Amino acid sequence: MKVYLVGGAVRDRLLNLADDNTEKDWVVVGASPEEMLDLGYRQVGKEFPVFLHPGTQEEYALARLERKVAAGYKGFEFDTSKAVTLEQDLSRRDLTINAMAEKNGELVDPFNGQEDLDKGLLRHVSSAFSEDPVRILRVARFAARFNPAGFKVAHSTHKLMKDMVSSGEVDALTPERVFKELEKSLAYKTPSAFFKVLSACGAYERVFVPLSISAHQNHDNAFELLDTLKTNQSQLKFCVWLIQESVENIDQLCQRLKCPKHYEQLAKLSAQFYQFVQSFTQQTPEEVFEFFAKTDALRRKDRFVDLLAVYQLLSINVDAINRLAEQLATIDIASLDKSNIAQAIANEKRSIIQLFLNSAQ
């Protein structure tokens, strides 16, 4: 039985990106599930044997081979017999830079991953790459993560990705996995590369139904606008990405990808009032009243703060909105007519809005 450190931890060490928080994955060669359990490891996962170390809780997977038997990334049968070698295990991985292993400081690199790291190349290990549609997303995400270092997708890998789109393999992606890779990519400094790679291979409009790539042609730099945003919050970048889309399209996309509610709500509000806030003080008092009502600004304060943060990222001055929101929050409810308190509060808000707009114009 031999144990090797594999994948991202090896790659990141070679790139001098590894630290104490780097997630470590291990592969075990020449062992059976029973032997792992006897050593105190706890088995997790139903598709193939993965075990948690009794001390570190890090994942240890038995070396395995895969055989494609159905569409999608779950359509595989696995061989985890003790005869499976390390090189066979590494051969099933997506990119050469992720197909390296290490033991006692010695690098095992059968597919020249270190050379591709030096070249800044995202290159598939074998033709088996085309059997798993998740790999399209992963390549796009790695392109975003390593874009500042100049990494590019190899031409041969790009061709495989285009073929996977043409064949319909990309349509087997699950909503949860699409959103997971999207959210991770948005957190990077240059998320534009994620969208550009998906667009280049034809996957963008298949993965993000009902969006169209043409909606982003209104920006001078298309997706590159996302790279200029001074935030690392994925939900804010998500809203900027969709700011030109209709509320209906955003709703359909979020339902399709099963996005978290706070992503969906914030994105729809951002797009709905994008034009409105750019001329906020020129709006009618009733339109401003409806804006505060529909955004639920006084009760959903955290979401409202995020909404204004989206507009600030787009270089929209929200000072007037903030000042008015502060005034509306100071209404003394105790002093109002209690016979119809809801109407009294609404009237007081309208009065404050009217005075504010009069002074602003």
Coordinates of C-alpha atoms in Angstrom, one line a residue:
M1 CA 0.0 0.0 0.0
K2 CA 1.4 3.4 -1.1
V3 CA -0.1 6.8 -0.4
Y4 CA 0.5 9.9 -2.7
L5 CA -0.5 13.5 -2.5
V6 CA -2.2 14.3 -5.8
G7 CA -3.9 17.0 -7.8
G8 CA -4.4 20.6 -6.8
A9 CA -2.1 20.6 -3.7
V10 CA 0.8 19.4 -5.9
R11 CA 0.0 21.9 -8.6
D12 CA -0.3 24.8 -6.2
R13 CA 3.0 23.9 -4.5
L14 CA 4.8 24.1 -7.8
L15 CA 3.2 27.4 -8.4
N16 CA 4.2 28.6 -5.0
L17 CA 0.5 29.1 -4.1
A18 CA 0.2 26.4 -1.5
D19 CA -0.3 27.4 2.2
D20 CA -1.5 25.8 5.4
N21 CA -5.1 26.1 4.2
T22 CA -4.6 24.3 0.9
E23 CA -6.9 21.4 0.6
K24 CA -5.1 18.1 0.3
D25 CA -6.2 15.1 -1.6
W26 CA -4.5 11.7 -1.4
V27 CA -4.6 8.6 -3.6
V28 CA -4.0 5.1 -2.1
V29 CA -2.4 2.5 -4.4
G30 CA -2.6 -1.2 -3.6
A31 CA -5.2 -1.2 -0.9
S32 CA -8.8 -2.5 -0.5
P33 CA -11.7 -0.9 1.2
E34 CA -11.5 -3.4 4.0
E35 CA -7.9 -2.6 4.7
M36 CA -8.7 1.1 4.8
L37 CA -11.5 0.5 7.3
D38 CA -9.2 -1.7 9.4
L39 CA -6.8 1.2 9.6
G40 CA -9.5 3.4 11.1
Y41 CA -10.5 5.3 8.0
R42 CA -14.2 6.2 7.6
Q43 CA -15.7 5.6 4.2
V44 CA -17.7 8.4 2.5
G45 CA -19.3 8.6 -0.9
K46 CA -21.4 6.0 -2.6
E47 CA -20.0 6.1 -6.2
F48 CA -16.5 5.0 -5.3
P49 CA -14.5 4.4 -2.2
V50 CA -13.3 7.6 -0.6
F51 CA -12.1 7.6 3.0
L52 CA -11.5 10.2 5.7
H53 CA -8.3 10.0 7.6
P54 CA -9.0 9.2 11.3
G55 CA -6.8 12.1 12.4
T56 CA -6.7 14.9 9.8
Q57 CA -10.1 14.1 8.2
E58 CA -8.5 14.6 4.8
E59 CA -9.8 12.6 1.8
Y60 CA -8.0 9.4 0.8
A61 CA -9.3 7.8 -2.4
L62 CA -8.4 4.4 -3.7
A63 CA -6.7 4.5 -7.1
R64 CA -9.3 4.0 -9.7
L65 CA -10.1 3.5 -13.4
E66 CA -13.3 4.8 -15.0
R67 CA -15.4 3.5 -17.9
K68 CA -18.1 5.6 -19.5
V69 CA -21.5 3.9 -19.6
A70 CA -24.0 6.7 -19.8
A71 CA -24.3 10.5 -20.5
G72 CA -23.3 13.1 -18.0
Y73 CA -20.6 13.2 -15.3
K74 CA -22.4 10.4 -13.3
G75 CA -22.4 8.0 -16.2
F76 CA -19.3 6.0 -15.1
E77 CA -18.4 2.6 -13.7
F78 CA -15.3 2.4 -11.5
D79 CA -12.6 -0.1 -11.0
T80 CA -10.8 0.3 -7.6
S81 CA -9.1 -3.0 -7.5
K82 CA -5.7 -3.3 -5.9
A83 CA -4.1 -3.8 -9.3
V84 CA -4.9 -0.2 -10.5
T85 CA -1.6 1.7 -10.7
L86 CA -0.9 5.4 -9.9
E87 CA -0.3 6.2 -13.5
Q88 CA -3.7 4.7 -14.5
D89 CA -5.3 6.8 -11.8
L90 CA -3.6 10.0 -12.9
S91 CA -4.6 9.2 -16.6
R92 CA -8.3 9.7 -15.8
R93 CA -7.8 13.3 -14.5
D94 CA -8.9 16.3 -16.4
L95 CA -5.8 18.5 -17.0
T96 CA -2.1 17.6 -17.0
I97 CA -1.4 20.2 -14.3
N98 CA -3.8 18.3 -12.1
A99 CA -2.4 14.9 -13.0
M100 CA 0.7 15.0 -10.8
A101 CA 1.5 13.2 -7.6
E102 CA 4.1 13.5 -4.9
K103 CA 5.5 11.1 -2.3
N104 CA 8.3 12.0 0.1
G105 CA 9.2 15.1 -1.9
E106 CA 9.5 13.2 -5.2
L107 CA 7.3 14.3 -8.1
V108 CA 5.5 11.8 -10.2
D109 CA 4.5 13.5 -13.5
P110 CA 3.7 11.0 -16.3
F111 CA 1.9 13.5 -18.5
N112 CA 4.3 16.5 -18.3
G113 CA 2.1 18.6 -16.0
Q114 CA 5.1 20.6 -14.7
E115 CA 6.1 21.5 -18.3
D116 CA 2.5 22.8 -18.9
L117 CA 2.7 24.8 -15.7
D118 CA 5.8 26.4 -17.0
K119 CA 4.2 27.2 -20.3
G120 CA 0.9 28.4 -18.7
L121 CA -1.1 25.8 -20.6
L122 CA -4.4 24.2 -19.7
R123 CA -4.2 20.9 -21.6
H124 CA -6.3 17.7 -21.2
V125 CA -4.6 14.5 -20.2
S126 CA -6.4 12.2 -22.7
S127 CA -9.4 11.9 -25.0
A128 CA -11.3 10.6 -21.9
F129 CA -11.6 14.3 -21.0
S130 CA -14.6 14.5 -23.4
E131 CA -16.6 11.9 -21.4
D132 CA -17.2 14.3 -18.5
P133 CA -19.1 17.6 -19.2
V134 CA -18.0 19.1 -15.8
R135 CA -14.5 19.4 -17.3
I136 CA -15.7 22.2 -19.6
L137 CA -16.6 24.2 -16.5
R138 CA -13.4 23.3 -14.7
V139 CA -11.2 24.4 -17.6
A140 CA -13.1 27.7 -17.7
R141 CA -12.7 28.1 -14.0
F142 CA -9.0 27.4 -14.1
A143 CA -8.7 29.8 -16.9
A144 CA -10.2 32.5 -14.6
R145 CA -8.1 31.5 -11.6
F146 CA -4.8 31.4 -13.5
N147 CA -5.5 34.2 -16.0
P148 CA -3.3 36.7 -14.1
A149 CA -0.4 34.3 -14.6
G150 CA -1.1 34.2 -18.4
F151 CA -2.6 30.7 -18.6
K152 CA -4.4 29.7 -21.8
V153 CA -6.4 26.8 -23.0
A154 CA -4.5 24.5 -25.3
H155 CA -5.9 24.5 -28.9
S156 CA -6.5 20.7 -28.8
T157 CA -8.4 21.0 -25.5
H158 CA -10.5 23.9 -26.9
K159 CA -11.4 21.7 -29.8
L160 CA -12.5 18.8 -27.5
M161 CA -14.7 21.2 -25.6
K162 CA -16.3 22.4 -28.8
D163 CA -17.0 18.8 -29.8
M164 CA -18.6 18.2 -26.4
V165 CA -20.9 21.1 -26.9
S166 CA -21.8 19.9 -30.5
S167 CA -22.4 16.4 -29.3
G168 CA -24.8 17.5 -26.6
E169 CA -22.6 16.2 -23.7
V170 CA -22.6 19.7 -22.2
D171 CA -26.4 19.4 -21.7
A172 CA -25.9 16.7 -19.1
L173 CA -24.5 19.2 -16.6
T174 CA -26.4 19.5 -13.3
P175 CA -27.6 22.9 -12.1
E176 CA -25.9 22.6 -8.8
R177 CA -22.5 21.9 -10.4
V178 CA -22.9 24.8 -12.9
F179 CA -23.7 27.3 -10.1
K180 CA -20.8 25.9 -7.9
E181 CA -18.2 26.5 -10.7
L182 CA -19.8 29.9 -11.5
E183 CA -19.7 31.1 -7.9
K184 CA -16.0 30.0 -7.5
S185 CA -15.1 31.8 -10.8
L186 CA -16.8 35.0 -9.8
A187 CA -14.6 35.1 -6.7
Y188 CA -11.4 35.3 -8.7
K189 CA -9.7 38.5 -9.8
T190 CA -10.4 37.9 -13.5
P191 CA -13.8 36.1 -13.8
S192 CA -14.1 37.3 -17.4
A193 CA -11.9 34.4 -18.5
F194 CA -14.5 31.9 -17.3
F195 CA -17.2 33.4 -19.5
K196 CA -14.8 33.9 -22.4
V197 CA -13.8 30.3 -22.5
L198 CA -17.4 29.1 -22.3
S199 CA -18.3 31.5 -25.0
A200 CA -15.4 30.5 -27.3
C201 CA -16.4 26.8 -27.2
G202 CA -20.1 27.5 -27.6
A203 CA -21.1 26.4 -24.1
Y204 CA -22.2 29.8 -22.8
E205 CA -25.7 29.9 -24.2
R206 CA -26.2 26.2 -23.5
V207 CA -25.2 26.4 -19.9
F208 CA -26.8 29.7 -19.1
V209 CA -30.2 29.4 -20.7
P210 CA -31.9 31.8 -21.6
L211 CA -29.0 34.2 -21.7
S212 CA -27.4 35.4 -25.0
I213 CA -23.8 36.4 -25.5
S214 CA -25.1 39.4 -27.4
A215 CA -26.4 41.0 -24.2
H216 CA -22.7 41.7 -23.2
Q217 CA -21.8 43.5 -26.3
N218 CA -23.1 46.8 -24.9
H219 CA -20.0 47.0 -22.7
D220 CA -16.8 48.3 -24.2
N221 CA -14.9 45.4 -22.8
A222 CA -17.7 42.8 -22.6
F223 CA -17.0 40.5 -19.7
E224 CA -13.8 42.3 -18.8
L225 CA -15.9 44.8 -16.8
L226 CA -16.1 42.1 -14.1
D227 CA -12.3 42.2 -13.7
T228 CA -12.4 45.9 -12.8
L229 CA -14.8 45.5 -9.9
K230 CA -13.3 46.4 -6.5
T231 CA -14.9 43.5 -4.6
N232 CA -14.4 39.8 -4.0
Q233 CA -18.0 39.2 -3.2
S234 CA -19.4 36.7 -5.7
Q235 CA -23.0 37.8 -5.3
L236 CA -22.2 41.4 -6.2
K237 CA -20.3 40.3 -9.3
F238 CA -23.2 38.0 -10.2
C239 CA -25.5 41.0 -10.3
V240 CA -23.1 43.0 -12.4
W241 CA -22.8 40.1 -14.8
L242 CA -26.6 40.1 -15.3
I243 CA -27.3 43.8 -15.1
Q244 CA -28.2 44.1 -18.8
E245 CA -30.6 41.1 -18.7
S246 CA -34.4 41.3 -18.2
V247 CA -35.9 40.4 -14.9
E248 CA -37.7 37.5 -16.7
N249 CA -34.4 36.1 -18.0
I250 CA -32.7 36.4 -14.6
D251 CA -35.6 34.6 -13.0
Q252 CA -35.5 31.8 -15.6
L253 CA -31.7 31.4 -15.2
C254 CA -31.9 31.3 -11.4
Q255 CA -34.6 28.7 -11.4
R256 CA -32.7 26.6 -13.9
L257 CA -29.4 26.8 -11.9
K258 CA -31.2 26.6 -8.5
C259 CA -29.4 29.7 -7.3
P260 CA -29.6 30.7 -3.7
K261 CA -32.5 33.1 -3.0
H262 CA -30.3 36.0 -2.0
Y263 CA -28.5 35.8 -5.4
E264 CA -31.7 35.6 -7.3
Q265 CA -33.5 38.4 -5.4
L266 CA -30.5 40.8 -5.5
A267 CA -29.9 40.2 -9.2
K268 CA -33.5 40.8 -10.2
L269 CA -33.7 44.0 -8.2
S270 CA -30.4 45.2 -9.6
A271 CA -31.5 44.8 -13.1
Q272 CA -35.0 46.1 -12.5
F273 CA -33.9 49.5 -11.1
Y274 CA -30.6 49.9 -13.0
Q275 CA -31.9 52.6 -15.3
F276 CA -34.0 54.1 -12.5
V277 CA -31.2 54.8 -10.0
Q278 CA -29.1 56.6 -12.6
S279 CA -31.5 59.5 -12.6
F280 CA -32.9 59.0 -9.1
T281 CA -33.6 62.6 -8.2
Q282 CA -35.5 63.2 -11.5
Q283 CA -38.1 60.5 -10.7
T284 CA -41.5 61.4 -9.5
P285 CA -42.3 61.1 -5.7
E286 CA -44.6 58.1 -6.4
E287 CA -41.9 56.3 -8.4
V288 CA -39.4 56.8 -5.6
F289 CA -42.0 55.6 -3.1
E290 CA -42.5 52.5 -5.1
F291 CA -38.7 52.0 -5.4
F292 CA -38.3 51.9 -1.6
A293 CA -41.4 49.7 -1.3
K294 CA -40.4 47.1 -3.9
T295 CA -36.8 46.9 -2.6
D296 CA -38.1 46.6 1.0
A297 CA -35.3 49.0 1.8
L298 CA -36.2 49.7 5.5
R299 CA -36.8 46.1 6.5
R300 CA -34.3 44.2 4.3
K301 CA -31.4 46.6 5.2
D302 CA -28.6 44.2 4.4
R303 CA -30.0 43.4 1.0
F304 CA -30.5 47.1 0.3
V305 CA -26.9 47.8 1.2
D306 CA -25.8 45.1 -1.2
L307 CA -28.1 46.6 -3.9
L308 CA -26.5 50.0 -3.6
A309 CA -23.1 48.4 -3.5
V310 CA -23.9 46.8 -7.0
Y311 CA -24.7 50.3 -8.4
Q312 CA -21.6 51.8 -6.8
L313 CA -19.5 49.1 -8.5
L314 CA -21.1 50.4 -11.8
S315 CA -19.9 54.0 -10.9
I316 CA -23.4 55.2 -10.1
N317 CA -23.6 57.8 -7.3
V318 CA -26.0 56.6 -4.6
D319 CA -25.5 59.3 -2.1
A320 CA -29.0 60.8 -2.6
I321 CA -30.6 57.3 -2.2
N322 CA -28.6 56.8 1.0
R323 CA -29.6 60.2 2.5
L324 CA -33.3 59.6 1.7
A325 CA -33.2 56.1 3.1
E326 CA -31.8 57.5 6.4
Q327 CA -34.6 60.1 6.6
L328 CA -37.3 57.5 5.9
A329 CA -35.8 55.3 8.7
T330 CA -36.3 58.1 11.3
I331 CA -40.1 58.3 11.0
D332 CA -41.6 58.5 14.5
I333 CA -44.4 56.0 14.2
A334 CA -45.6 56.7 17.8
S335 CA -46.6 60.2 16.7
L336 CA -48.8 59.0 13.8
D337 CA -52.5 58.5 13.6
K338 CA -53.2 54.9 14.9
S339 CA -56.6 54.5 13.3
N340 CA -55.0 53.5 10.0
I341 CA -51.3 53.2 10.9
A342 CA -50.3 51.7 7.5
Q343 CA -51.8 54.6 5.6
A344 CA -50.3 57.1 8.0
I345 CA -46.8 55.7 7.6
A346 CA -47.2 55.7 3.8
N347 CA -48.4 59.3 3.8
E348 CA -45.4 60.3 6.0
K349 CA -43.0 58.6 3.6
R350 CA -44.5 60.3 0.6
S351 CA -44.2 63.7 2.4
I352 CA -40.6 63.1 3.2
I353 CA -39.9 62.0 -0.4
Q354 CA -41.6 65.0 -1.8
L355 CA -39.6 67.4 0.3
F356 CA -36.4 65.6 -0.4
L357 CA -36.9 65.7 -4.2
N358 CA -37.9 69.3 -4.1
S359 CA -34.7 70.2 -2.4
A360 CA -32.6 68.0 -4.7
Q361 CA -33.8 69.6 -7.9

